[in-house]
PDB file of C-alpha atoms and ligand atoms in Angstrom:
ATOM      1  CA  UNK A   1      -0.139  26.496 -30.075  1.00 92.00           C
ATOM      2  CA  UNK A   2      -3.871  26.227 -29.536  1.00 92.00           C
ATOM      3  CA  UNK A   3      -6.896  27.019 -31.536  1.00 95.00           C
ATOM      4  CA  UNK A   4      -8.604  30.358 -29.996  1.00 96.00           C
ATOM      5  CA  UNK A   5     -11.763  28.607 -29.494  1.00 96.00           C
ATOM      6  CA  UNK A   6     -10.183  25.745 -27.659  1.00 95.00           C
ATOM      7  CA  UNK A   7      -7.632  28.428 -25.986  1.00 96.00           C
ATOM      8  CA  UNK A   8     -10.904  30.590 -25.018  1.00 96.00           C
ATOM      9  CA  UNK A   9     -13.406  27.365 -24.218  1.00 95.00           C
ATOM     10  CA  UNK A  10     -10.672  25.360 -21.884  1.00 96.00           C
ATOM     11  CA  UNK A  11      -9.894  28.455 -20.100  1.00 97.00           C
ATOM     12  CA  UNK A  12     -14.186  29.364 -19.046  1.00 96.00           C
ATOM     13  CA  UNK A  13     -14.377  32.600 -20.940  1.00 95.00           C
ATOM     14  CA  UNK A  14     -17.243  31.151 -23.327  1.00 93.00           C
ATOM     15  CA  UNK A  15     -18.134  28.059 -25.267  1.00 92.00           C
ATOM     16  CA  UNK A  16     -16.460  27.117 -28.602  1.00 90.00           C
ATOM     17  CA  UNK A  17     -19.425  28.636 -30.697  1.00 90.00           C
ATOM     18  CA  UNK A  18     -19.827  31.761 -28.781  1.00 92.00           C
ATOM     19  CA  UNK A  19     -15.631  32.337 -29.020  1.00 91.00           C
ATOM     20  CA  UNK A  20     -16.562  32.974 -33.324  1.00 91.00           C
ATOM     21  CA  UNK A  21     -18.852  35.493 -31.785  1.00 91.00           C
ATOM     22  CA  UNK A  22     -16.385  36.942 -29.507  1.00 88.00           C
ATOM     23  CA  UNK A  23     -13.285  36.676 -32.402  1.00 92.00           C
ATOM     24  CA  UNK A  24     -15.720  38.500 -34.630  1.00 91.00           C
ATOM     25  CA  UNK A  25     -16.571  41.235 -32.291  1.00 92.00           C
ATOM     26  CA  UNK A  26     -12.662  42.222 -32.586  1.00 92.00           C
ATOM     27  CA  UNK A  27     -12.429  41.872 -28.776  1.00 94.00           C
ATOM     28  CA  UNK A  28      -9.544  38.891 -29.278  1.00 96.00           C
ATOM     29  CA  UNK A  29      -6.403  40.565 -30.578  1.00 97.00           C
ATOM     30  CA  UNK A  30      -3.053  38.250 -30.976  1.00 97.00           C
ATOM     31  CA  UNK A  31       0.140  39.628 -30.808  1.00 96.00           C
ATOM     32  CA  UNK A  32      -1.311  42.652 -30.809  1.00 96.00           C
ATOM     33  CA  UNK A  33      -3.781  42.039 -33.821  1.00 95.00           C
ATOM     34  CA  UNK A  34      -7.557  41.111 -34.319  1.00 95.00           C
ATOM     35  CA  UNK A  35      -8.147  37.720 -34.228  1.00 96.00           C
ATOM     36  CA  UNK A  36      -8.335  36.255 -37.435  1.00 94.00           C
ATOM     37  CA  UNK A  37     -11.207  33.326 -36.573  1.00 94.00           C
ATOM     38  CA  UNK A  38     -11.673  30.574 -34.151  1.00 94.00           C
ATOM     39  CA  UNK A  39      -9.436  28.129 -35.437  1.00 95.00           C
ATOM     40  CA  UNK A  40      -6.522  30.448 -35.602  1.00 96.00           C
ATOM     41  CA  UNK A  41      -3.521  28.577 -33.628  1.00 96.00           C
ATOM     42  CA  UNK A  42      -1.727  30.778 -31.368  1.00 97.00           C
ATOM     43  CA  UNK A  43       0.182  31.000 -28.067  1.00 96.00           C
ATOM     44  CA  UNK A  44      -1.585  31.754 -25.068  1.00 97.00           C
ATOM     45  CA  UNK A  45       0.948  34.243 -23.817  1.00 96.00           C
ATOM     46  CA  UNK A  46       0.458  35.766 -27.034  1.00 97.00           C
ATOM     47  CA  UNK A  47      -3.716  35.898 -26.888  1.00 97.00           C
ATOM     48  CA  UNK A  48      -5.150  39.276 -25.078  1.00 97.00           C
ATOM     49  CA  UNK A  49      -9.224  39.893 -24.909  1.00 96.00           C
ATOM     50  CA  UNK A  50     -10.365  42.999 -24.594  1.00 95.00           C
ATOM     51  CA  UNK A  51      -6.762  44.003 -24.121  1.00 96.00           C
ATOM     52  CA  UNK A  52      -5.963  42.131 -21.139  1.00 97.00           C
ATOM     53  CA  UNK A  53      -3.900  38.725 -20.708  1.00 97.00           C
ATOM     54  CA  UNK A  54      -5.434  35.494 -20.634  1.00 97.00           C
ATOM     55  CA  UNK A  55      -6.493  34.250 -17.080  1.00 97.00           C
ATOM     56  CA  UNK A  56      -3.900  31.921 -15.063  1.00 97.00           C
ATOM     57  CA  UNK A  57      -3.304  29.775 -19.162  1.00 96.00           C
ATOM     58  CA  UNK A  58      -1.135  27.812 -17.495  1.00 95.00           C
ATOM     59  CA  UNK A  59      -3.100  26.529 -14.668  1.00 96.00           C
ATOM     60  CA  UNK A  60      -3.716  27.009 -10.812  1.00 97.00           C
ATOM     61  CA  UNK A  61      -3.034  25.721  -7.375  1.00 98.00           C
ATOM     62  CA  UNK A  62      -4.926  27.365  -4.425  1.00 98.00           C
ATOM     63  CA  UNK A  63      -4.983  26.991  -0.791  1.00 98.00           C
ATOM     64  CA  UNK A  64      -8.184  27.201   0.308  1.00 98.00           C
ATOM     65  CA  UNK A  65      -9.912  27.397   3.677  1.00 98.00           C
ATOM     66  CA  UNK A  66     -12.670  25.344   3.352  1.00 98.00           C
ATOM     67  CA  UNK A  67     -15.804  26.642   5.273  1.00 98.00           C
ATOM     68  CA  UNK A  68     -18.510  24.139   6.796  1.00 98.00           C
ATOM     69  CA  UNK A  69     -20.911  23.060   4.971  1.00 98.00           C
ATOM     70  CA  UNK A  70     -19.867  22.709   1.259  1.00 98.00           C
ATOM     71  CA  UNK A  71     -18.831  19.126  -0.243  1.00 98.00           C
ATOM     72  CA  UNK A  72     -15.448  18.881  -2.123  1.00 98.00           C
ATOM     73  CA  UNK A  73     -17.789  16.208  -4.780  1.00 97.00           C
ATOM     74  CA  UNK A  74     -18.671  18.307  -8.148  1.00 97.00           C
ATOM     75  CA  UNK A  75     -21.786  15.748  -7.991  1.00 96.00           C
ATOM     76  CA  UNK A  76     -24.468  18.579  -7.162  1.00 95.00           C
ATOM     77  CA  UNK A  77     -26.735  15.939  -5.818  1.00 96.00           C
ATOM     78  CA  UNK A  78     -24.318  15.653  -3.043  1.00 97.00           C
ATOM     79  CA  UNK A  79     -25.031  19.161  -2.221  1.00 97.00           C
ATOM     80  CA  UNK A  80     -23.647  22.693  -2.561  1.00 98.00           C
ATOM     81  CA  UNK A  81     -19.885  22.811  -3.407  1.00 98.00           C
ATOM     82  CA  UNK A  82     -16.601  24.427  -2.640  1.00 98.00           C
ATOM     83  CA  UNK A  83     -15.788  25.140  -6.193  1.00 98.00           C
ATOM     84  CA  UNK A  84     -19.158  27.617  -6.087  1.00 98.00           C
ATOM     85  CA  UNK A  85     -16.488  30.068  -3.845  1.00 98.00           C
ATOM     86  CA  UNK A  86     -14.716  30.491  -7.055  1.00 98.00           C
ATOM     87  CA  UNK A  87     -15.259  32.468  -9.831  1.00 98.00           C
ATOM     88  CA  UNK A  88     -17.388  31.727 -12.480  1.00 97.00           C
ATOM     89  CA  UNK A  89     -14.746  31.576 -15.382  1.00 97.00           C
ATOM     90  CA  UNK A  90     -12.671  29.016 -13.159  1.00 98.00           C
ATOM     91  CA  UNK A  91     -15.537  26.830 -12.462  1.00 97.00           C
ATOM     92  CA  UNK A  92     -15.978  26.385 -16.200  1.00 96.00           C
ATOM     93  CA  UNK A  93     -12.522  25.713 -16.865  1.00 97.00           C
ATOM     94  CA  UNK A  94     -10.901  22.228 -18.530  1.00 96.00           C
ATOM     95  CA  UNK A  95      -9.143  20.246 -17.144  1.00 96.00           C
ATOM     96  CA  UNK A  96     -12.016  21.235 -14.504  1.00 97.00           C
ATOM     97  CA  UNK A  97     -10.570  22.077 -10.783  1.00 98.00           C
ATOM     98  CA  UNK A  98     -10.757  19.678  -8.617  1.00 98.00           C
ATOM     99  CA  UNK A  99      -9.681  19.535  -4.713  1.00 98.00           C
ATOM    100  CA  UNK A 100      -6.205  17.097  -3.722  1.00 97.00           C
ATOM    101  CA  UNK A 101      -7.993  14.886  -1.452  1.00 96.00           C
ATOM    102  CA  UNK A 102     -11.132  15.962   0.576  1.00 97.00           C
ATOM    103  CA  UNK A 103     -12.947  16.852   3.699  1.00 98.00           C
ATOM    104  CA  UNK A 104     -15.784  16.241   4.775  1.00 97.00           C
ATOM    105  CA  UNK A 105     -19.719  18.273   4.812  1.00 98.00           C
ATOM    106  CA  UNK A 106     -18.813  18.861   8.195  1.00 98.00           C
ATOM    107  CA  UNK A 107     -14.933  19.355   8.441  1.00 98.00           C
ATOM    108  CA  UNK A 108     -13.198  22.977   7.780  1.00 98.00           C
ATOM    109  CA  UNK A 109     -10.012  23.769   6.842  1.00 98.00           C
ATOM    110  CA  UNK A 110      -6.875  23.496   4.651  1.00 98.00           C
ATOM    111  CA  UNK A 111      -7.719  22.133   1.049  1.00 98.00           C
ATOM    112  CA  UNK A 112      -5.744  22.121  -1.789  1.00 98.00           C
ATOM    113  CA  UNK A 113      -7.786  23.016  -5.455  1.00 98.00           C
ATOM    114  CA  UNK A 114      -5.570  22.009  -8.956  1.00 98.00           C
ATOM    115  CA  UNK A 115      -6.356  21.477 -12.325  1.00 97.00           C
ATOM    116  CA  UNK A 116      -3.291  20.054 -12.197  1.00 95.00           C
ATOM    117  CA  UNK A 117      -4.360  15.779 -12.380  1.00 92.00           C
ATOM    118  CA  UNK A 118      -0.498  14.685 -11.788  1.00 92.00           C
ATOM    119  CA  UNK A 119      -0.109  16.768  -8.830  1.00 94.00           C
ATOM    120  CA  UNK A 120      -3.382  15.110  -7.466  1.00 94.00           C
ATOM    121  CA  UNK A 121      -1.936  12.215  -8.038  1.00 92.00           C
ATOM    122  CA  UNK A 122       1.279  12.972  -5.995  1.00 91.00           C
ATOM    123  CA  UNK A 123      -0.419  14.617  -2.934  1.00 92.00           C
ATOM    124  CA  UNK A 124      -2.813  11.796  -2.746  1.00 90.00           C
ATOM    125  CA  UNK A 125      -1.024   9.249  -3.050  1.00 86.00           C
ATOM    126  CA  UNK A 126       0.150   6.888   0.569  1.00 80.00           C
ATOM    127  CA  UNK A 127       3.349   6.376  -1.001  1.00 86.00           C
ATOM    128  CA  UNK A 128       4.659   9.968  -0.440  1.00 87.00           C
ATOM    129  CA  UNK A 129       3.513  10.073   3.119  1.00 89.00           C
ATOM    130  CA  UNK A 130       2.232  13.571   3.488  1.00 93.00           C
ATOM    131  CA  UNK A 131       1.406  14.720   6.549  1.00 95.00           C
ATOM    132  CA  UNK A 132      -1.780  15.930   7.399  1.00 97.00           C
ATOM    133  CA  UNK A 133      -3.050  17.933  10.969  1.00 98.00           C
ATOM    134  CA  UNK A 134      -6.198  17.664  12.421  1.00 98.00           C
ATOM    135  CA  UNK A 135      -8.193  19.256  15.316  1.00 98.00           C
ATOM    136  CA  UNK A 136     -10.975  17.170  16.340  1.00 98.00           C
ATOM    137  CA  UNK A 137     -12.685  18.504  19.293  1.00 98.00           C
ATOM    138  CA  UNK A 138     -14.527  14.911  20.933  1.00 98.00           C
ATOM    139  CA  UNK A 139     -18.160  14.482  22.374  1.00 98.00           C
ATOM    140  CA  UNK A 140     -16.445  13.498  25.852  1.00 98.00           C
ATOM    141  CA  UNK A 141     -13.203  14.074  27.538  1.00 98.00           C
ATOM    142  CA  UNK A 142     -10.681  11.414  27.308  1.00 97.00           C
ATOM    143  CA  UNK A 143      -9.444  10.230  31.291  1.00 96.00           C
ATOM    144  CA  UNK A 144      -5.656  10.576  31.623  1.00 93.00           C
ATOM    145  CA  UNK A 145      -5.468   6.603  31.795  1.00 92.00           C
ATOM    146  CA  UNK A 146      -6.449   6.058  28.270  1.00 96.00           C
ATOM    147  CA  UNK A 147      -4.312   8.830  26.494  1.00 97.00           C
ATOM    148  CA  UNK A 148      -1.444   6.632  26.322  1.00 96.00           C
ATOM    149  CA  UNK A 149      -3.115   3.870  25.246  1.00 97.00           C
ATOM    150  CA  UNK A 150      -4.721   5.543  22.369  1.00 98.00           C
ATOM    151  CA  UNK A 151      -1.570   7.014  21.429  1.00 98.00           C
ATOM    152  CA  UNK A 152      -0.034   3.551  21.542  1.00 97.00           C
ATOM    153  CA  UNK A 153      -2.450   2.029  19.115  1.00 98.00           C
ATOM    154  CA  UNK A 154      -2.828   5.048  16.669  1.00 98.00           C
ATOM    155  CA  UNK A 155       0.937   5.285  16.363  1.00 98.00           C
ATOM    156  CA  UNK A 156       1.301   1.527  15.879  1.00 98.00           C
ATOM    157  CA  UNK A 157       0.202   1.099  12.402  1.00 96.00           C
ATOM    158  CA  UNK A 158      -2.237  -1.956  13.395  1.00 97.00           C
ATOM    159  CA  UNK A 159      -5.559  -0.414  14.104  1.00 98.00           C
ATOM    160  CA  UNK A 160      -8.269  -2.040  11.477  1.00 98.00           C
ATOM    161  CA  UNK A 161     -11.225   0.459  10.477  1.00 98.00           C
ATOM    162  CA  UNK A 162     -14.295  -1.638  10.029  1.00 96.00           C
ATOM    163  CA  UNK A 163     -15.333  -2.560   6.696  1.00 95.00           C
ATOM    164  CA  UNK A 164     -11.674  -2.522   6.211  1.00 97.00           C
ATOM    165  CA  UNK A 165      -8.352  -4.976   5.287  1.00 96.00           C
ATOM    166  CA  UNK A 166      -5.834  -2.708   5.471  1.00 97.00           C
ATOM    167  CA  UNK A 167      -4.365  -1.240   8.571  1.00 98.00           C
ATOM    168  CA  UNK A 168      -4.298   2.527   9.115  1.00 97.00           C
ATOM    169  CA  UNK A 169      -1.083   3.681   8.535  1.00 96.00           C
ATOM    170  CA  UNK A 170       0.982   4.773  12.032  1.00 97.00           C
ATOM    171  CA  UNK A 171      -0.802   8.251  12.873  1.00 98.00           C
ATOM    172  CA  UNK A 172       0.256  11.120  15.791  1.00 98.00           C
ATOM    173  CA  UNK A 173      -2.073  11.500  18.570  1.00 98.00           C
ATOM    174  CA  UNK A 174      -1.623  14.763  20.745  1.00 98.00           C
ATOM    175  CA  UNK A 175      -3.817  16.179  23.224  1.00 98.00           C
ATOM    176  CA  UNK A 176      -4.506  19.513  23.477  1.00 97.00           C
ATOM    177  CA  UNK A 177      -6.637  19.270  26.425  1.00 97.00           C
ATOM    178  CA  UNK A 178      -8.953  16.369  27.655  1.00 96.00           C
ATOM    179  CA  UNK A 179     -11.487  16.987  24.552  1.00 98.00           C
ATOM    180  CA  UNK A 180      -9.263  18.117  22.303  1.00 98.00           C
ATOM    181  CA  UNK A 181      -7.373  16.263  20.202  1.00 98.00           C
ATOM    182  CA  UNK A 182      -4.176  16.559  17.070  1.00 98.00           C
ATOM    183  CA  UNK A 183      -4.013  13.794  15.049  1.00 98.00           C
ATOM    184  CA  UNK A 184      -1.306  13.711  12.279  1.00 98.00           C
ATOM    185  CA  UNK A 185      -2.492  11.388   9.470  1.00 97.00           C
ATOM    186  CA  UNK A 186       0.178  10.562   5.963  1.00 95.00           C
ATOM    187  CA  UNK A 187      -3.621   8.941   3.998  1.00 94.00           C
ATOM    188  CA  UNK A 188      -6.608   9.631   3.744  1.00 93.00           C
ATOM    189  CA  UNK A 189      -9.295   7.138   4.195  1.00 95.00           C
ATOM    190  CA  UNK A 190     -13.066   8.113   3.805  1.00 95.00           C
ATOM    191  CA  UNK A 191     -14.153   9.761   7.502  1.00 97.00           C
ATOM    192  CA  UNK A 192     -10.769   8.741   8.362  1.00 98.00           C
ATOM    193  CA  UNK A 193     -10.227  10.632  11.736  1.00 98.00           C
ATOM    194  CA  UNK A 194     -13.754  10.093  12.822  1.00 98.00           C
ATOM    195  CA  UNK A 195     -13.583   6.627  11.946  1.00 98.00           C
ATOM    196  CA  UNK A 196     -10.469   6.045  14.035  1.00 98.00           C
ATOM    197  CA  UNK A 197     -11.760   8.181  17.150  1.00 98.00           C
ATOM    198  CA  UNK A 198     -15.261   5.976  17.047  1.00 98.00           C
ATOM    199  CA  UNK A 199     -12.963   2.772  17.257  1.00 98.00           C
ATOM    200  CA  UNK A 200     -11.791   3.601  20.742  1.00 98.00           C
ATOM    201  CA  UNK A 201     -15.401   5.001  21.914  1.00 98.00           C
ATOM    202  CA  UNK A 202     -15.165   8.315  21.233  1.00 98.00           C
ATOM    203  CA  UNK A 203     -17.527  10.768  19.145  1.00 98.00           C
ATOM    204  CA  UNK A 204     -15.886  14.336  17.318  1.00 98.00           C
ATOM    205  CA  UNK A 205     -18.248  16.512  17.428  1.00 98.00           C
ATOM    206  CA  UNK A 206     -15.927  19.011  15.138  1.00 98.00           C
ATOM    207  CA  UNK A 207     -13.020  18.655  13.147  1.00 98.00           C
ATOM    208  CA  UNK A 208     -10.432  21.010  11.406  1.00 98.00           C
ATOM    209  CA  UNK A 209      -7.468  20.222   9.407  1.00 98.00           C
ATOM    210  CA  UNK A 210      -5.169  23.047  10.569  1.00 98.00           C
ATOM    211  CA  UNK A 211      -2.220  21.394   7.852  1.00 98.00           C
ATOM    212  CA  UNK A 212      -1.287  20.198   4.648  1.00 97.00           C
ATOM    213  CA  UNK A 213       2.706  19.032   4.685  1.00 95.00           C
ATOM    214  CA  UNK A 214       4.406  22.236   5.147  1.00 95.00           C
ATOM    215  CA  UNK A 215       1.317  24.559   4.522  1.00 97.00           C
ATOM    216  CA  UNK A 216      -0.602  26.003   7.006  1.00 98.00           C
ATOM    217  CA  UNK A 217      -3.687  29.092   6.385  1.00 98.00           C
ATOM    218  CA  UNK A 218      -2.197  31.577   7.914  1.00 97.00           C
ATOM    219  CA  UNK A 219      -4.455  34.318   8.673  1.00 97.00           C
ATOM    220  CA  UNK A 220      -7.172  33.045   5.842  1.00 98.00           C
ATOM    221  CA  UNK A 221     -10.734  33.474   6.438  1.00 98.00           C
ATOM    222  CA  UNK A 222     -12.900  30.922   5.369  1.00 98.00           C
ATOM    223  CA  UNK A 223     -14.278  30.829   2.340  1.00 98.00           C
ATOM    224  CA  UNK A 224     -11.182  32.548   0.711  1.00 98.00           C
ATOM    225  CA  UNK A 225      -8.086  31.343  -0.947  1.00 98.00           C
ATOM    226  CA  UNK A 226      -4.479  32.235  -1.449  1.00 98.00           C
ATOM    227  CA  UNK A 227      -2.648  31.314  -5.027  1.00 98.00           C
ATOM    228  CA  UNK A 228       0.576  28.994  -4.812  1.00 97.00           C
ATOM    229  CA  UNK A 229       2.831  28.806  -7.639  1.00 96.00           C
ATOM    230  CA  UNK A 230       2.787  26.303 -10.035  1.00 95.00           C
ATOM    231  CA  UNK A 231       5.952  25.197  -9.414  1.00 93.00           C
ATOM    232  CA  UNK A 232       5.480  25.209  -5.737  1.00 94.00           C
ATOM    233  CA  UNK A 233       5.719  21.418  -5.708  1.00 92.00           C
ATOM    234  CA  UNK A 234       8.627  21.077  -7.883  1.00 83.00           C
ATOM    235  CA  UNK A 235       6.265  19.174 -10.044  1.00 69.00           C
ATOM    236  CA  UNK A 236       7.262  19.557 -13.844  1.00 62.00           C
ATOM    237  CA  UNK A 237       4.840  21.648 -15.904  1.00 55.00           C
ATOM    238  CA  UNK A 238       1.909  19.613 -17.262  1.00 55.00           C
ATOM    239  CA  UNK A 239       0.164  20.970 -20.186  1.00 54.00           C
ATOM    240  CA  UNK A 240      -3.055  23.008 -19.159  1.00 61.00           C
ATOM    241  CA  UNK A 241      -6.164  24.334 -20.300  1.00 62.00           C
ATOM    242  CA  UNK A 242      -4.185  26.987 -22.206  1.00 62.00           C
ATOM    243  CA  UNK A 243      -0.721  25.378 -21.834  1.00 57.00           C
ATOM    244  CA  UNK A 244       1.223  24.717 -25.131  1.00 52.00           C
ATOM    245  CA  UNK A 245       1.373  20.703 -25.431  1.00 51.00           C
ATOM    246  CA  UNK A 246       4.583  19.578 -25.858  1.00 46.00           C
ATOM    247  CA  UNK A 247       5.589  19.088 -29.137  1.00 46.00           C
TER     248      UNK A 247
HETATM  249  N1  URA B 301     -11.240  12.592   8.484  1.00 97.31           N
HETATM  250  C1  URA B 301     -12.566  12.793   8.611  1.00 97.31           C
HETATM  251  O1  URA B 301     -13.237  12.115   9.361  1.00 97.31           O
HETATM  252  N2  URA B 301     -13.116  13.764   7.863  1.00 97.31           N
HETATM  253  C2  URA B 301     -12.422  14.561   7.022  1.00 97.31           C
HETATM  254  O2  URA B 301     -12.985  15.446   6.389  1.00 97.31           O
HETATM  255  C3  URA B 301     -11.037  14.342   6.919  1.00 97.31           C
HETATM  256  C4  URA B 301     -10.465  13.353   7.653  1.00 97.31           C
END
């Protein structure tokens, strides 16, 4: 059980003061009653305003295709953001949604947004070796002759970024055609793909991820998102912004 005004804060309908306003206005009914005041305890699956169910209490995973352009930083010096294609209600929720990894300014495609930290912590991590697919289309055609090669050293685990200790992990080259290129990486090291193409002399000049493990985007347009469910993951359920804590 939650108070209201936490329930109705954490969850981006209003602040903690204006939820008094809000309970007072008779608009917050639980179990089917008015509200009695903001520090009322109650279940979220309990809590209706203005007659209708609280929004996604339990938290959210979505699948977005990321458009160029936006940053996947909530620093707003860094520019404008992806979380700005979201509603306003979800930008103001806590635990705040964040993306699982990022891309780049200048990459599009396949991000995952949570405000689920432990699942961040999963998909992020080296250690469970998720596979990621990107399409970087390069400045200049790679000759024949050096395809192999490249292959060679990106799937060797050996290549050194600079400014770097650690080798990349091993990582699938495949060319689409002479300037286009799939790379398959299980990390995610800052610039990581453009880092690694600059190593061997080449410049992308665009870059997509087209997957995330087993996800794909389908038929998304960017800028939009599909919903996964929570328990897409197999993850188990971590309290929320509206989420009962355990006891
Ligand atoms: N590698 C990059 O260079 N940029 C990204 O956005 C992701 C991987």
């Amino acid at each position: 059980m939650r108070r209201l005004d936490q329930l109705l804060a954490n969850l981006g309908y209003c602040s903690r003061s204006e939820a008094r306003d809000w309970i007072d206005s008779g608009a917050v009914t639980v179990r089917g009653e008015p509200a009695d005041g903001p520090s009322q305890k109650a279940h979220a699956t309990d809590v209706r305003v203005e007659g209708e169910p609280l929004d996604h209490p339990d938290g959210l995973i979505l699948l977005l295709h990321k458009p160029l352009g936006l940053v996947c930083s909530h620093e707003l010096r860094e520019g404008p953001n992806v979380y700005s294609l979201l509603p306003p209600r979800w930008q103001r929720r806590n635990p705040v949604i964040t993306s699982i990894g990022r891309l780049d300014k200048d990459t599009s495609g396949l991000i995952l947004l949570t405000d689920q930290s432990a699942l961040v912590h999963r998909l992020t991590s080296p250690k469970h070796k998720v596979p990621k697919i990107y399409r970087a289309t390069l400045a200049a055609a790679i000759p024949p002759a050096r395809v192999a090669e490249i292959t060679t050293l990106f799937a060797a685990g050996t290549l050194v970024l600079p400014e770097e200790k650690t080798p990349c992990a091993p990582a699938g080259l495949n060319m689409i055609s002479p300037r286009e290129a799939e790379l398959t990486l299980t990390e995610g090291r800052y610039h990581q793909v453009r880092r690694m193409f600059a190593c061997v002399g080449y410049e992308v000049v665009a870059l997509h991820r087209s997957r995330f493990g087993d996800l794909d985007l389908g038929d998304l347009k960017p800028g939009t998102w599909r919903e996964l469910p929570l328990d897409f993951f197999n993850l188990p359920a971590v309290p929320s912004a509206g989420a009962t804590p355990p006891a």
